[in-house]
Coordinates of N, CA and C in Angstrom, one line a residue:
M11 N 2.6 -48.3 -76.7 CA 2.0 -49.5 -77.2 C 2.0 -49.5 -78.8
V12 N 2.2 -50.6 -79.4 CA 2.1 -50.8 -80.8 C 1.4 -52.1 -81.1
A13 N 0.9 -52.2 -82.3 CA 0.4 -53.4 -82.8 C 1.1 -53.8 -84.1
I14 N 1.4 -55.1 -84.3 CA 2.1 -55.6 -85.5 C 1.2 -56.6 -86.1
G15 N 0.8 -56.4 -87.3 CA 0.0 -57.4 -88.1 C 0.7 -57.9 -89.3
Q16 N 0.2 -59.0 -89.8 CA 0.8 -59.6 -90.9 C 0.4 -59.1 -92.3
G17 N -0.5 -58.1 -92.3 CA -1.0 -57.5 -93.5 C 0.0 -56.6 -94.2
T18 N -0.5 -55.9 -95.1 CA 0.3 -54.9 -95.9 C 0.2 -53.5 -95.1
P19 N 1.1 -52.6 -95.5 CA 1.0 -51.3 -94.8 C -0.4 -50.6 -95.0
A20 N -1.0 -50.8 -96.2 CA -2.4 -50.3 -96.4 C -3.4 -50.9 -95.5
E21 N -3.3 -52.2 -95.3 CA -4.2 -52.9 -94.4 C -3.9 -52.5 -92.9
A22 N -2.7 -52.3 -92.6 CA -2.4 -51.8 -91.2 C -3.1 -50.5 -91.0
A23 N -3.0 -49.6 -92.0 CA -3.6 -48.2 -91.8 C -5.1 -48.4 -91.8
W24 N -5.7 -49.3 -92.6 CA -7.1 -49.5 -92.5 C -7.5 -50.0 -91.1
F25 N -6.8 -51.0 -90.6 CA -7.1 -51.5 -89.3 C -7.1 -50.5 -88.2
R26 N -6.1 -49.6 -88.2 CA -5.9 -48.6 -87.2 C -7.1 -47.6 -87.3
Q27 N -7.4 -47.2 -88.5 CA -8.5 -46.3 -88.7 C -9.9 -46.9 -88.4
Q28 N -10.1 -48.2 -88.8 CA -11.4 -48.9 -88.5 C -11.7 -49.0 -87.1
F29 N -10.7 -49.2 -86.2 CA -10.9 -49.4 -84.8 C -10.5 -48.2 -84.0
K30 N -10.1 -47.1 -84.7 CA -9.8 -45.8 -84.0 C -8.7 -46.0 -82.9
L31 N -7.7 -46.7 -83.3 CA -6.6 -47.1 -82.3 C -5.7 -45.9 -82.1
P32 N -5.4 -45.6 -80.8 CA -4.6 -44.4 -80.5 C -3.1 -44.7 -80.5
F33 N -2.7 -45.8 -81.1 CA -1.3 -46.2 -81.1 C -0.9 -46.7 -82.5
P34 N 0.4 -46.8 -82.9 CA 0.7 -47.2 -84.2 C 0.4 -48.7 -84.5
V35 N 0.1 -48.9 -85.7 CA -0.1 -50.3 -86.2 C 0.9 -50.5 -87.4
F36 N 1.8 -51.5 -87.2 CA 2.8 -51.7 -88.2 C 2.5 -53.0 -89.0
A37 N 2.9 -53.0 -90.2 CA 2.7 -54.2 -91.1 C 4.0 -55.0 -91.1
D38 N 3.8 -56.3 -91.1 CA 4.8 -57.3 -91.1 C 4.4 -58.4 -92.1
P39 N 4.3 -58.1 -93.4 CA 3.8 -59.1 -94.3 C 4.7 -60.3 -94.5
E40 N 6.0 -60.2 -94.1 CA 6.9 -61.4 -94.1 C 6.8 -62.2 -92.8
R41 N 6.1 -61.7 -91.9 CA 5.9 -62.3 -90.5 C 7.2 -62.6 -89.8
R42 N 8.1 -61.6 -89.9 CA 9.4 -61.8 -89.2 C 9.1 -61.7 -87.6
A43 N 8.3 -60.8 -87.2 CA 8.0 -60.7 -85.8 C 7.3 -62.0 -85.2
Y44 N 6.5 -62.6 -86.0 CA 5.8 -63.8 -85.6 C 6.8 -64.9 -85.4
R45 N 7.8 -65.0 -86.4 CA 8.9 -66.0 -86.2 C 9.8 -65.7 -85.0
A46 N 10.1 -64.4 -84.8 CA 11.0 -64.0 -83.7 C 10.4 -64.4 -82.4
F47 N 9.0 -64.4 -82.3 CA 8.4 -64.7 -81.0 C 7.8 -66.1 -81.0
D48 N 8.3 -66.9 -82.0 CA 8.0 -68.3 -82.1 C 6.5 -68.6 -82.2
L49 N 5.8 -67.8 -82.9 CA 4.3 -67.9 -83.1 C 4.1 -68.7 -84.4
G50 N 3.8 -70.0 -84.2 CA 3.6 -70.9 -85.4 C 2.3 -70.7 -86.1
G51 N 2.0 -71.7 -86.8 CA 0.7 -71.7 -87.6 C -0.1 -72.9 -87.2
A52 N -1.4 -72.7 -87.3 CA -2.4 -73.8 -87.0 C -2.3 -74.8 -88.2
R53 N -2.4 -76.0 -87.9 CA -2.6 -77.0 -88.9 C -4.1 -77.1 -89.4
P54 N -4.3 -77.5 -90.6 CA -5.7 -77.6 -91.0 C -6.6 -78.3 -90.0
T55 N -6.2 -79.4 -89.4 CA -7.0 -80.1 -88.4 C -7.3 -79.3 -87.2
D56 N -6.4 -78.3 -86.9 CA -6.6 -77.5 -85.7 C -7.8 -76.6 -85.8
L57 N -8.2 -76.3 -87.1 CA -9.2 -75.3 -87.3 C -10.6 -75.9 -87.1
V58 N -10.7 -77.2 -86.9 CA -12.0 -77.9 -86.6 C -12.1 -78.6 -85.3
K59 N -11.1 -78.3 -84.4 CA -11.1 -78.9 -83.1 C -12.3 -78.4 -82.2
P60 N -12.9 -79.2 -81.4 CA -14.0 -78.8 -80.6 C -13.7 -77.5 -79.7
D61 N -12.5 -77.5 -79.1 CA -12.2 -76.3 -78.2 C -12.2 -75.0 -79.0
L62 N -11.7 -75.1 -80.3 CA -11.7 -73.9 -81.1 C -13.2 -73.5 -81.5
L63 N -14.0 -74.5 -81.9 CA -15.4 -74.2 -82.2 C -16.1 -73.6 -81.0
L64 N -15.9 -74.1 -79.8 CA -16.5 -73.6 -78.6 C -16.0 -72.2 -78.3
A65 N -14.7 -71.9 -78.5 CA -14.2 -70.6 -78.2 C -14.8 -69.6 -79.2
A66 N -14.9 -70.0 -80.5 CA -15.5 -69.2 -81.5 C -17.0 -68.9 -81.2
A67 N -17.7 -69.9 -80.8 CA -19.1 -69.7 -80.4 C -19.3 -68.7 -79.2
R68 N -18.4 -68.9 -78.2 CA -18.5 -68.0 -77.1 C -18.2 -66.5 -77.5
T69 N -17.2 -66.4 -78.4 CA -16.8 -65.0 -78.9 C -18.0 -64.4 -79.6
V70 N -18.6 -65.1 -80.5 CA -19.7 -64.6 -81.3 C -20.9 -64.3 -80.3
A71 N -21.2 -65.2 -79.4 CA -22.3 -64.9 -78.4 C -22.1 -63.7 -77.6
S72 N -20.8 -63.3 -77.4 CA -20.5 -62.1 -76.6 C -20.7 -60.9 -77.4
G73 N -20.9 -61.0 -78.7 CA -21.2 -59.8 -79.5 C -20.0 -59.5 -80.4
I74 N -18.9 -60.2 -80.3 CA -17.8 -60.0 -81.2 C -17.8 -60.9 -82.4
T75 N -17.8 -60.3 -83.6 CA -17.9 -61.1 -84.8 C -16.6 -61.0 -85.5
P76 N -16.3 -62.0 -86.3 CA -15.0 -62.0 -87.0 C -14.9 -60.9 -88.0
G77 N -13.8 -60.3 -88.2 CA -13.6 -59.2 -89.1 C -12.9 -59.8 -90.4
R78 N -12.4 -58.9 -91.1 CA -11.8 -59.2 -92.4 C -10.4 -59.8 -92.1
T79 N -10.2 -61.0 -92.7 CA -8.9 -61.7 -92.5 C -7.8 -61.0 -93.4
M80 N -6.7 -60.7 -92.8 CA -5.5 -60.2 -93.5 C -4.4 -61.1 -93.3
G81 N -3.8 -61.6 -94.4 CA -2.7 -62.5 -94.3 C -3.1 -63.9 -94.2
D82 N -2.2 -64.7 -93.6 CA -2.5 -66.1 -93.5 C -3.4 -66.4 -92.3
R83 N -4.5 -67.1 -92.7 CA -5.6 -67.4 -91.7 C -5.1 -68.4 -90.6
R84 N -4.0 -69.1 -90.9 CA -3.5 -70.1 -90.0 C -2.5 -69.5 -89.0
Q85 N -2.0 -68.3 -89.2 CA -1.0 -67.7 -88.3 C -1.6 -67.5 -86.9
L86 N -0.8 -68.0 -86.0 CA -1.2 -67.9 -84.6 C -0.7 -66.5 -84.1
P87 N -1.6 -65.7 -83.4 CA -1.2 -64.4 -82.9 C -0.7 -64.6 -81.5
G88 N -0.3 -63.4 -81.0 CA 0.1 -63.4 -79.6 C 0.2 -62.0 -79.1
T89 N 0.2 -61.8 -77.8 CA 0.3 -60.5 -77.1 C 1.5 -60.6 -76.2
F90 N 2.4 -59.5 -76.3 CA 3.6 -59.5 -75.5 C 3.8 -58.1 -74.9
L91 N 4.1 -58.0 -73.7 CA 4.5 -56.8 -73.0 C 6.0 -56.8 -72.9
I92 N 6.6 -55.8 -73.6 CA 8.1 -55.7 -73.6 C 8.5 -54.3 -73.0
D93 N 9.4 -54.3 -72.1 CA 9.8 -53.1 -71.5 C 10.7 -52.3 -72.4
R94 N 11.1 -51.1 -72.0 CA 11.9 -50.3 -72.9 C 13.3 -50.8 -73.0
H95 N 13.7 -51.8 -72.2 CA 15.0 -52.4 -72.4 C 15.0 -53.7 -73.2
G96 N 13.8 -54.0 -73.8 CA 13.7 -55.1 -74.6 C 13.4 -56.4 -73.9
I97 N 13.1 -56.4 -72.6 CA 12.8 -57.6 -71.8 C 11.3 -57.9 -71.9
I98 N 11.0 -59.1 -72.3 CA 9.6 -59.5 -72.3 C 9.2 -59.7 -70.9
R99 N 8.2 -59.0 -70.4 CA 7.7 -59.0 -69.1 C 6.4 -59.9 -69.0
W100 N 5.7 -60.1 -70.1 CA 4.5 -60.9 -70.1 C 4.3 -61.4 -71.5
A101 N 3.9 -62.7 -71.7 CA 3.7 -63.2 -73.0 C 2.4 -64.1 -73.0
K102 N 1.6 -63.9 -74.0 CA 0.4 -64.7 -74.2 C 0.3 -65.1 -75.6
P103 N 0.9 -66.2 -76.0 CA 0.7 -66.7 -77.3 C -0.6 -67.4 -77.4
A104 N -1.3 -67.1 -78.6 CA -2.7 -67.7 -78.7 C -2.6 -69.2 -79.0
R105 N -3.7 -69.8 -78.6 CA -3.9 -71.3 -78.9 C -4.6 -71.5 -80.2
H106 N -5.4 -70.5 -80.6 CA -6.2 -70.6 -81.8 C -5.9 -69.6 -82.8
A107 N -6.0 -69.9 -84.1 CA -5.8 -69.0 -85.2 C -6.9 -68.0 -85.3

């Protein structure tokens, strides 16, 4: 397992240490991986849609609070399971930035 973030190498190291992650965290400040997986960016109007505000409220109510933003706030994230042969076995692109 690895994580790829859009921050700098220093921010990736901070993130890994902050959350005590047992796997590597790589920096992708040019967001090449995001483009390769067709993860676009939210438009300014997407940031005030009712479903986003509701999702944010549910997240905060569950005890998870936003952390430090690294990189472009509009970048849409995603989670992908890729096997050792490079085949994507599962994909979950995010709907909200």
